[in-house]
PDB file of C-alpha atoms in Angstrom:
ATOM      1  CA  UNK A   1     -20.262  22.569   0.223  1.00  0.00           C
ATOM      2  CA  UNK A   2     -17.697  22.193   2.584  1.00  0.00           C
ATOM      3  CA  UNK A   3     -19.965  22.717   5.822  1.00  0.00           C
ATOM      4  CA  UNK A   4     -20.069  19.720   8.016  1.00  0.00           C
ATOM      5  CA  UNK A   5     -23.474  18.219   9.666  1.00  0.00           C
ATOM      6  CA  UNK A   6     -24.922  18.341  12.960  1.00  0.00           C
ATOM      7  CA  UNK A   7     -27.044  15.530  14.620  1.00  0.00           C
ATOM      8  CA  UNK A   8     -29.401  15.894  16.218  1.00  0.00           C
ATOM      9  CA  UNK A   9     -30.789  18.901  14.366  1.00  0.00           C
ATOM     10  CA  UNK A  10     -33.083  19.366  17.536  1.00  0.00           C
ATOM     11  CA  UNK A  11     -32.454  18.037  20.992  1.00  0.00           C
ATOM     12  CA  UNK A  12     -34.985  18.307  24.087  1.00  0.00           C
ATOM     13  CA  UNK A  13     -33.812  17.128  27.732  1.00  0.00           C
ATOM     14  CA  UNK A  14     -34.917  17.662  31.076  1.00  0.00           C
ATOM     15  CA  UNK A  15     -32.998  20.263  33.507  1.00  0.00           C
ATOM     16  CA  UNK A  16     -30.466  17.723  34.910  1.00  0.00           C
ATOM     17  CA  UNK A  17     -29.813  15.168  31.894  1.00  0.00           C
ATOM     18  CA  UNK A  18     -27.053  15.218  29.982  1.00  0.00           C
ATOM     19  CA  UNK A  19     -26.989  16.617  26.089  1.00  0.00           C
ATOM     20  CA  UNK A  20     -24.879  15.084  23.108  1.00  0.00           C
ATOM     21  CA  UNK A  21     -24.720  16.372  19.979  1.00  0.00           C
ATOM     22  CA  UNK A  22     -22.851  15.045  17.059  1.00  0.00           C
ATOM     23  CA  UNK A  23     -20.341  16.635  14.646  1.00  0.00           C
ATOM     24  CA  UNK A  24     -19.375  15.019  11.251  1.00  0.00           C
ATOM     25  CA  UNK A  25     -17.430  16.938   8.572  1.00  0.00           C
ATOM     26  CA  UNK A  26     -15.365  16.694   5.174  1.00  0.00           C
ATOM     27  CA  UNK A  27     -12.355  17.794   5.219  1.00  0.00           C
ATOM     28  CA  UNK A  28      -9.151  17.545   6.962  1.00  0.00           C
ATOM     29  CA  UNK A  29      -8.508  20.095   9.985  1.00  0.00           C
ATOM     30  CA  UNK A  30      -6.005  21.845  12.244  1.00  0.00           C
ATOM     31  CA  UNK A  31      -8.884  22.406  14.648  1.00  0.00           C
ATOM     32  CA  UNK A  32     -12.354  21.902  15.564  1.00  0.00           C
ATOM     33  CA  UNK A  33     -14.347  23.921  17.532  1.00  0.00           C
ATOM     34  CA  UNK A  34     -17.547  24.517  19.458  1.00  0.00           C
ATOM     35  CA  UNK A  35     -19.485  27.215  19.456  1.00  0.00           C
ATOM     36  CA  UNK A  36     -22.770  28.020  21.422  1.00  0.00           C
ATOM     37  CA  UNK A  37     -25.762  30.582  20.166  1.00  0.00           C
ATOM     38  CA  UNK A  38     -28.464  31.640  21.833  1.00  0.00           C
ATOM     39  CA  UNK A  39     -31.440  33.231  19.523  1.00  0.00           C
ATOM     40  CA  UNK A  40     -30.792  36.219  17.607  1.00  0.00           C
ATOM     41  CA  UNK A  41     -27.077  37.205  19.192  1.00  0.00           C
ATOM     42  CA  UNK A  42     -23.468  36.306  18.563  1.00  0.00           C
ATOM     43  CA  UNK A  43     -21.663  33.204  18.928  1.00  0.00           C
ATOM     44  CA  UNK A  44     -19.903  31.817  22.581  1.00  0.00           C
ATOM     45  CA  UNK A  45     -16.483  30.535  21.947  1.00  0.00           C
ATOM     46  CA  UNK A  46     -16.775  27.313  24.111  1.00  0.00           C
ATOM     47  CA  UNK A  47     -13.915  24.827  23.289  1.00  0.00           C
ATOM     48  CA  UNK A  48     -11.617  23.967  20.356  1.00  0.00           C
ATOM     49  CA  UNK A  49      -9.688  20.795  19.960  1.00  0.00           C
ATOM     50  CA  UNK A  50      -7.062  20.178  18.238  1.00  0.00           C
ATOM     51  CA  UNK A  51      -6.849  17.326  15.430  1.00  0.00           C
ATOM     52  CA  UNK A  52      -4.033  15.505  17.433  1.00  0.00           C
ATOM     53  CA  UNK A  53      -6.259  15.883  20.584  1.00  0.00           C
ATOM     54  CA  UNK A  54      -8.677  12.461  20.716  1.00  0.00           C
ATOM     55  CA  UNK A  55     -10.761  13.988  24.425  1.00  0.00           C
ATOM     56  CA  UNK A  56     -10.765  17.416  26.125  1.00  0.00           C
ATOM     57  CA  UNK A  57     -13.237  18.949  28.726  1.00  0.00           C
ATOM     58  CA  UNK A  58     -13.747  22.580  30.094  1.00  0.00           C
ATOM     59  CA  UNK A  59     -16.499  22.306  33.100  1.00  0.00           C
ATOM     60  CA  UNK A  60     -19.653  20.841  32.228  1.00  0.00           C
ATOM     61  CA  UNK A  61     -18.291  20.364  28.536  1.00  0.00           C
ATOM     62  CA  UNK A  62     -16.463  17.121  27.213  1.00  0.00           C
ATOM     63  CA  UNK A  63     -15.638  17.283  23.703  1.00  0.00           C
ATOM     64  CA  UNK A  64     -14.145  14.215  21.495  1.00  0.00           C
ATOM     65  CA  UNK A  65     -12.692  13.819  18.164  1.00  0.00           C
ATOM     66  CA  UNK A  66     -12.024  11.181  16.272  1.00  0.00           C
ATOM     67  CA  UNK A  67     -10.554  12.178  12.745  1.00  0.00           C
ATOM     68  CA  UNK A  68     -10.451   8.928  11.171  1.00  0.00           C
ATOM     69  CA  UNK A  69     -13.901   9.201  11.600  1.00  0.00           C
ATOM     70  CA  UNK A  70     -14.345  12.926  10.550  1.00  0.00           C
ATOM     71  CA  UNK A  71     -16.285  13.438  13.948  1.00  0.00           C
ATOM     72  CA  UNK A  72     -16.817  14.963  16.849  1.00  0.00           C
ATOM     73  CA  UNK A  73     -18.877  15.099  20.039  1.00  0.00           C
ATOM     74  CA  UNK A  74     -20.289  17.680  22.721  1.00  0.00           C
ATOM     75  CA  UNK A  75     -21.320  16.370  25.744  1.00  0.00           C
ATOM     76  CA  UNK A  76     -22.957  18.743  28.132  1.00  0.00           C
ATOM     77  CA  UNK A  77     -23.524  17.554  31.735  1.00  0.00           C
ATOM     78  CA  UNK A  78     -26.048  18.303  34.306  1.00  0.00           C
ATOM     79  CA  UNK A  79     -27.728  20.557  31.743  1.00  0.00           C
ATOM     80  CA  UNK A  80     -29.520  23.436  33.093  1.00  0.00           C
ATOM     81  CA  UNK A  81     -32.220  25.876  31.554  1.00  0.00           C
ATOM     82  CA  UNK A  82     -29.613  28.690  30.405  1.00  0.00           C
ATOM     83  CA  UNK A  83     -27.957  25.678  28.480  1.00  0.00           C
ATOM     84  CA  UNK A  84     -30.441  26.520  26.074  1.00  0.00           C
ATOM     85  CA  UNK A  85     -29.207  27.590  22.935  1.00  0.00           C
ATOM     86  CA  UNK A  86     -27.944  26.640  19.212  1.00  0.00           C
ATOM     87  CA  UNK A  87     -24.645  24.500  19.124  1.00  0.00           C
ATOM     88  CA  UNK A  88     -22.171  24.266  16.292  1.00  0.00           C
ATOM     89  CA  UNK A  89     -19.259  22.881  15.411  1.00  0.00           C
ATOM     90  CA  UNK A  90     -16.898  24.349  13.378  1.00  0.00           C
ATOM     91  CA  UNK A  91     -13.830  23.126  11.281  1.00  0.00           C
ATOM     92  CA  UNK A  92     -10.502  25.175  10.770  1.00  0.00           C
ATOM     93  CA  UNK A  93      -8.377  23.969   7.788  1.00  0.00           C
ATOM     94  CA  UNK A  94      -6.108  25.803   5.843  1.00  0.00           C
ATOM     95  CA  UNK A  95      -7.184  29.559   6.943  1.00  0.00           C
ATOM     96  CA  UNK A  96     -10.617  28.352   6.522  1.00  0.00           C
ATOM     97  CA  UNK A  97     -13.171  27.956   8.710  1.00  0.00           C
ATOM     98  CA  UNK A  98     -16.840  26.575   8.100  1.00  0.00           C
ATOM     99  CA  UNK A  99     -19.980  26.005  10.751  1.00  0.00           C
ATOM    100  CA  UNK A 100     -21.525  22.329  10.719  1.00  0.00           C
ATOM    101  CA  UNK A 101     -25.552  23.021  10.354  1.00  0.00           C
ATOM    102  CA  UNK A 102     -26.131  23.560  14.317  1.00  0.00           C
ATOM    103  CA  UNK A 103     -27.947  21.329  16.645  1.00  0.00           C
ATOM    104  CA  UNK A 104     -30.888  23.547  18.897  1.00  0.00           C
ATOM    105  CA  UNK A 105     -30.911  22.356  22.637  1.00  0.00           C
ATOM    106  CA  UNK A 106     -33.613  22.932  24.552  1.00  0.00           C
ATOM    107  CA  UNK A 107     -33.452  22.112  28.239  1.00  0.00           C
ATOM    108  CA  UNK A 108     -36.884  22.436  29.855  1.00  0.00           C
ATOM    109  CA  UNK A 109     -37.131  23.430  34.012  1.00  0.00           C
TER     110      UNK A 109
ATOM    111  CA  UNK B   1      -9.459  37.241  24.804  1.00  0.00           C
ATOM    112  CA  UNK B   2      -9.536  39.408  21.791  1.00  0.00           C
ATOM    113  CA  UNK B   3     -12.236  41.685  21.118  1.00  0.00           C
ATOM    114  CA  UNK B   4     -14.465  42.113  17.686  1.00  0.00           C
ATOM    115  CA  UNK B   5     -17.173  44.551  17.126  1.00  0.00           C
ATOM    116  CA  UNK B   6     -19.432  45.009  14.283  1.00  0.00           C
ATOM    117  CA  UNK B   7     -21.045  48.238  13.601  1.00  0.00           C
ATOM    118  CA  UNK B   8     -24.191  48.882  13.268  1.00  0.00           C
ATOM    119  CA  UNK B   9     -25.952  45.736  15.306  1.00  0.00           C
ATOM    120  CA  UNK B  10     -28.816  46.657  13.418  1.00  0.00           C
ATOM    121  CA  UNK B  11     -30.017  48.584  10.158  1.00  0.00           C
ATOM    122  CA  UNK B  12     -33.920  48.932   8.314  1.00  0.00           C
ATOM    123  CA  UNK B  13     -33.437  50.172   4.990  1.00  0.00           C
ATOM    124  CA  UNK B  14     -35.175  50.652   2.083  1.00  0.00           C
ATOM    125  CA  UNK B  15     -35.146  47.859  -1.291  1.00  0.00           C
ATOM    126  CA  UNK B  16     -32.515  49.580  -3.958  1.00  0.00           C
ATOM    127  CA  UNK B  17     -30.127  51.474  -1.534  1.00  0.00           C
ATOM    128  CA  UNK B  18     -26.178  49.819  -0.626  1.00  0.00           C
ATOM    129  CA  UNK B  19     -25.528  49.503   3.151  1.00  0.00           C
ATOM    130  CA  UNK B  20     -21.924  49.270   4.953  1.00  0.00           C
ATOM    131  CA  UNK B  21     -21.391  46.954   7.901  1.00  0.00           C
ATOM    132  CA  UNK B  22     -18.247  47.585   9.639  1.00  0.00           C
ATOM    133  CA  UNK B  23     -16.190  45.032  11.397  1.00  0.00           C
ATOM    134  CA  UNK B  24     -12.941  45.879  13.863  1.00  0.00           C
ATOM    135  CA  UNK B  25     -10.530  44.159  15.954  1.00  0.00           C
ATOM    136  CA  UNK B  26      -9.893  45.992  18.922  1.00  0.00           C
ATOM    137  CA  UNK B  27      -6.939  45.008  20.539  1.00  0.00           C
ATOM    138  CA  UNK B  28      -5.093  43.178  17.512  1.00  0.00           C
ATOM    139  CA  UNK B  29      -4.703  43.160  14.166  1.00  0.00           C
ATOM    140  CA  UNK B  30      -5.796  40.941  11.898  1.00  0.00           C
ATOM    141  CA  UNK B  31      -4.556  40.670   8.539  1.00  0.00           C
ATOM    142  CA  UNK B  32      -7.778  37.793   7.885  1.00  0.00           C
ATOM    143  CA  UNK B  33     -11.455  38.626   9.008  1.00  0.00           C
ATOM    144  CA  UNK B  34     -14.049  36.143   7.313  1.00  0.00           C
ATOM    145  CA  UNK B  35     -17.852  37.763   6.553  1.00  0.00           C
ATOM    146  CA  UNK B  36     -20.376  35.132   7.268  1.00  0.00           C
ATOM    147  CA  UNK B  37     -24.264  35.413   6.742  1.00  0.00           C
ATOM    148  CA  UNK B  38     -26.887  33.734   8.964  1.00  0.00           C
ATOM    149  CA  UNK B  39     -30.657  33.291   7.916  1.00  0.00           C
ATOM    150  CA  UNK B  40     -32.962  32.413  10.814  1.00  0.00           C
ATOM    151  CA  UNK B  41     -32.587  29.365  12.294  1.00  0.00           C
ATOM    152  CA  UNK B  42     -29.854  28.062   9.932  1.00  0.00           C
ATOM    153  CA  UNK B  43     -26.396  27.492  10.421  1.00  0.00           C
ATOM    154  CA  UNK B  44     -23.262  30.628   9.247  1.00  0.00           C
ATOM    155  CA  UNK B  45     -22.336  30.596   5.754  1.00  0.00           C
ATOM    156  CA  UNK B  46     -18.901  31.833   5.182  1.00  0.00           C
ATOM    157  CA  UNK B  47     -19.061  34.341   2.449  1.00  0.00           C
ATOM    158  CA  UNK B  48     -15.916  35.336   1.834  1.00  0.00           C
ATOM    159  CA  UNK B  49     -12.548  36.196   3.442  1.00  0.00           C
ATOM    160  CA  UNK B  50     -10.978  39.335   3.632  1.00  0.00           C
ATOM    161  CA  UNK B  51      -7.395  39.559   3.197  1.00  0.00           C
ATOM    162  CA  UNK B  52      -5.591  43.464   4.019  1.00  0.00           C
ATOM    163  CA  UNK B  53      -4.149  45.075   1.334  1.00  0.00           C
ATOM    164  CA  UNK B  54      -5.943  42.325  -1.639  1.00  0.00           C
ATOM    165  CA  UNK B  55      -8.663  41.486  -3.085  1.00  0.00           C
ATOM    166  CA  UNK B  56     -11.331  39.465  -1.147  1.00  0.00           C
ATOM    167  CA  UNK B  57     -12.141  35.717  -1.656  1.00  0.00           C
ATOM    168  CA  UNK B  58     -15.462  34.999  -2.589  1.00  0.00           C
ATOM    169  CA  UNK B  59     -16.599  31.253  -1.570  1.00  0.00           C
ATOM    170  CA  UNK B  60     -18.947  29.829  -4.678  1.00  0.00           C
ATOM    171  CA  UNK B  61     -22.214  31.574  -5.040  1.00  0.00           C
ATOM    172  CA  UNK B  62     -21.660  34.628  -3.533  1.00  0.00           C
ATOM    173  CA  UNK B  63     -21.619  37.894  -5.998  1.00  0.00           C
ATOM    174  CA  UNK B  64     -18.840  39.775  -5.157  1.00  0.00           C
ATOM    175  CA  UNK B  65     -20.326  42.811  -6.654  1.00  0.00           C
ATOM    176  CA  UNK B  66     -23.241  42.524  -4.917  1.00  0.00           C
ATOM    177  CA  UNK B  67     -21.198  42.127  -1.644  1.00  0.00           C
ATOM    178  CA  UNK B  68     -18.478  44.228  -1.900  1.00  0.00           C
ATOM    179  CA  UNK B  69     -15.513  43.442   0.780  1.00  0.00           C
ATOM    180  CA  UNK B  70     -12.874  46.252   1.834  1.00  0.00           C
ATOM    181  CA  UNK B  71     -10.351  45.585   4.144  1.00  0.00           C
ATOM    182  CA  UNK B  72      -8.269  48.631   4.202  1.00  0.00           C
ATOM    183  CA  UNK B  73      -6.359  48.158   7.638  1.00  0.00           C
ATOM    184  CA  UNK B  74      -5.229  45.778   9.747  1.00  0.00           C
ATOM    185  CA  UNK B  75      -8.290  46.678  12.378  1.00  0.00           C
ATOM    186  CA  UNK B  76     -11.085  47.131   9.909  1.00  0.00           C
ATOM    187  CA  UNK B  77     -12.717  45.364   6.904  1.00  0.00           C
ATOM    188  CA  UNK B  78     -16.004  46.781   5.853  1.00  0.00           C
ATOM    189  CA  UNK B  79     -19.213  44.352   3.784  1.00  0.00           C
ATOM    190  CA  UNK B  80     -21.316  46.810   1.903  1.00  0.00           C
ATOM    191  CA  UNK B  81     -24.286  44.788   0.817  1.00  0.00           C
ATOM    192  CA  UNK B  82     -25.046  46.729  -2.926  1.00  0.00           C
ATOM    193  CA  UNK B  83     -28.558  47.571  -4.013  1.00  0.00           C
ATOM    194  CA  UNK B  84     -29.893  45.736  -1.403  1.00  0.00           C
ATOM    195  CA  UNK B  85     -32.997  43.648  -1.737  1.00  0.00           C
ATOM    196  CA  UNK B  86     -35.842  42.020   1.069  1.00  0.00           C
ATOM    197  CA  UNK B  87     -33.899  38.413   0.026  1.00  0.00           C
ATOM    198  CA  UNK B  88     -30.245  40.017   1.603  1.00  0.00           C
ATOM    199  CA  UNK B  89     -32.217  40.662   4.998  1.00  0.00           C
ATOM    200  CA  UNK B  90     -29.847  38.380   7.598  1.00  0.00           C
ATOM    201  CA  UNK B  91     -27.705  38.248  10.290  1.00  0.00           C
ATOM    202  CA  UNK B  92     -23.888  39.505   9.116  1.00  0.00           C
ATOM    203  CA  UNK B  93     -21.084  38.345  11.561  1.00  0.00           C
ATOM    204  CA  UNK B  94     -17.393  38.842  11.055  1.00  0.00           C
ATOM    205  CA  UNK B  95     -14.838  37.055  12.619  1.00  0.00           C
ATOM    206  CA  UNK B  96     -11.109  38.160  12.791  1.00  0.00           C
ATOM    207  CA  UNK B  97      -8.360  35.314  13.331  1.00  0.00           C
ATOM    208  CA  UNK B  98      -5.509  37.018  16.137  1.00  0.00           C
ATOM    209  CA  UNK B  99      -2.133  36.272  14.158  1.00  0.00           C
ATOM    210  CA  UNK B 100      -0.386  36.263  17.525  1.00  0.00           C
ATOM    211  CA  UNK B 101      -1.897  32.899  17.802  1.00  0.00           C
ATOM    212  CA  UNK B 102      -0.889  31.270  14.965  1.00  0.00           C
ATOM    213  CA  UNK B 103      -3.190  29.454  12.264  1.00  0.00           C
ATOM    214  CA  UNK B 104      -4.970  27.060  14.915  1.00  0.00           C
ATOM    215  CA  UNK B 105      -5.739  29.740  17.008  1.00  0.00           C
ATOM    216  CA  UNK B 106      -9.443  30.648  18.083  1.00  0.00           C
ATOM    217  CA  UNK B 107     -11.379  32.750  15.698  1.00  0.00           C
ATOM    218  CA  UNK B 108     -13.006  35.533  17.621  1.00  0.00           C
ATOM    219  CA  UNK B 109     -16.816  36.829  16.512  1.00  0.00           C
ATOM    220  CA  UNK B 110     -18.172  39.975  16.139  1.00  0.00           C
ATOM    221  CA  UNK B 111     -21.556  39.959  17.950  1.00  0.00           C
ATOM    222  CA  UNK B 112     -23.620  40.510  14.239  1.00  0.00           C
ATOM    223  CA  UNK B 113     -25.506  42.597  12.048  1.00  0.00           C
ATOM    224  CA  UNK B 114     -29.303  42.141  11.744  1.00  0.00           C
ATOM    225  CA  UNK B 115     -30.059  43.658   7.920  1.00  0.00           C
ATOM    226  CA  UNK B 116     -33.436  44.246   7.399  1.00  0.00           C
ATOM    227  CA  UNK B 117     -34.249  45.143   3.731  1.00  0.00           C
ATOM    228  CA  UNK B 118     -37.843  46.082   3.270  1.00  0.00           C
TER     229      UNK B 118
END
């Protein structure tokens, strides 16, 4: 299977705390990109970084890759309760384009 | 950004009858959309990408005559899940890549199908 893996599968913080989630995956890539879900509706494009990128942040979001590694990271700030949601990762390579296995964030009031 | 919609957002149907999902790109074409398949509280799996004007790739696993892929135009590719059984019920989502943007570009998501087979 070419889908990469989330850690942690489950993640519970405080409103205020900051969230990290972990991306590792198998292939090479042109891209990698973050995606948020909240339960039972469509995915929220949130970032994408590119595999000569090593850092990039949009807001509250700081993603890193490191491709030597095959990872990435999401690091979400200051969480608040609307943060709450699924999180994945996915991988672009080649015209393909496959989810990591989602991390669920919930971020209690 | 570019726009994708998926049509219907949901369908109930009976065990043994085919159902059509429709997926379009609104303001672009796309000569690639990608049909992925959710189950509840797992990750997407792609199923298979959809080229215009060819035959569909199927990624390993997936019947392609149980899914059956069209993608006629450059603004619409259709998954018609075939004799459809309670195991098919899932969340459907297309996604359509904007050419414009070259191969690293963002992918852009329909908002899903919820299939319920009973």
């Amino acid at each position: 299977s070419q889908q990469g893996e989330e850690d942690p599968q489950a993640l519970s913080i405080q409103e205020g705390e900051n969230a990290t989630m972990n991306c590792s995956y198998k292939t090479s890539i042109n891209n990698l990109q973050w995606y948020r879900q909240n339960s039972g509706r469509g995915l929220v494009h949130l970032i994408l970084i590119r595999s000569n990128e090593r850092e990039k942040h949009s807001g509250r979001l700081r993603v890193t890759l490191d491709t030597s590694k095959k990872s990435s990271s999401l690091l979400i700030t200051a969480s608040r309760a609307a943060d709450t949601a699924s999180y994945f990762c996915a991988t672009d390579w080649g015209n393909q384009f496959y989810f990591g296995t989602g991390t669920s964030l919930t971020v209690i009031p | 950004g570019a726009v994708v919609s998926q049509h219907p957002s949901r369908v109930i149907c009976k065990s043994g009858t085919s159902v059509k999902i429709e997926c379009r790109s609104l303001d672009f074409q796309a000569t690639t959309m990608f049909w992925y398949r959710q189950f509840p509280k797992q990750s997407l799996m792609l199923m298979a990408t959809s080229n215009e004007g060819s035959k569909a790739t199927y990624e390993q696993g997936v019947e392609k005559d149980k899914f059956l892929i069209n993608h006629a135009s450059l603004t619409l590719s259709t998954l018609t899940v075939t004799s459809a059984h309670p195991e098919d019920s899932s969340f459907y989502i297309c996604s359509a890549r904007d050419p414009a943007g070259g191969f690293t570009d963002t992918q852009y998501f329909g908002p899903g199908t919820r299939l319920t087979v009973l």
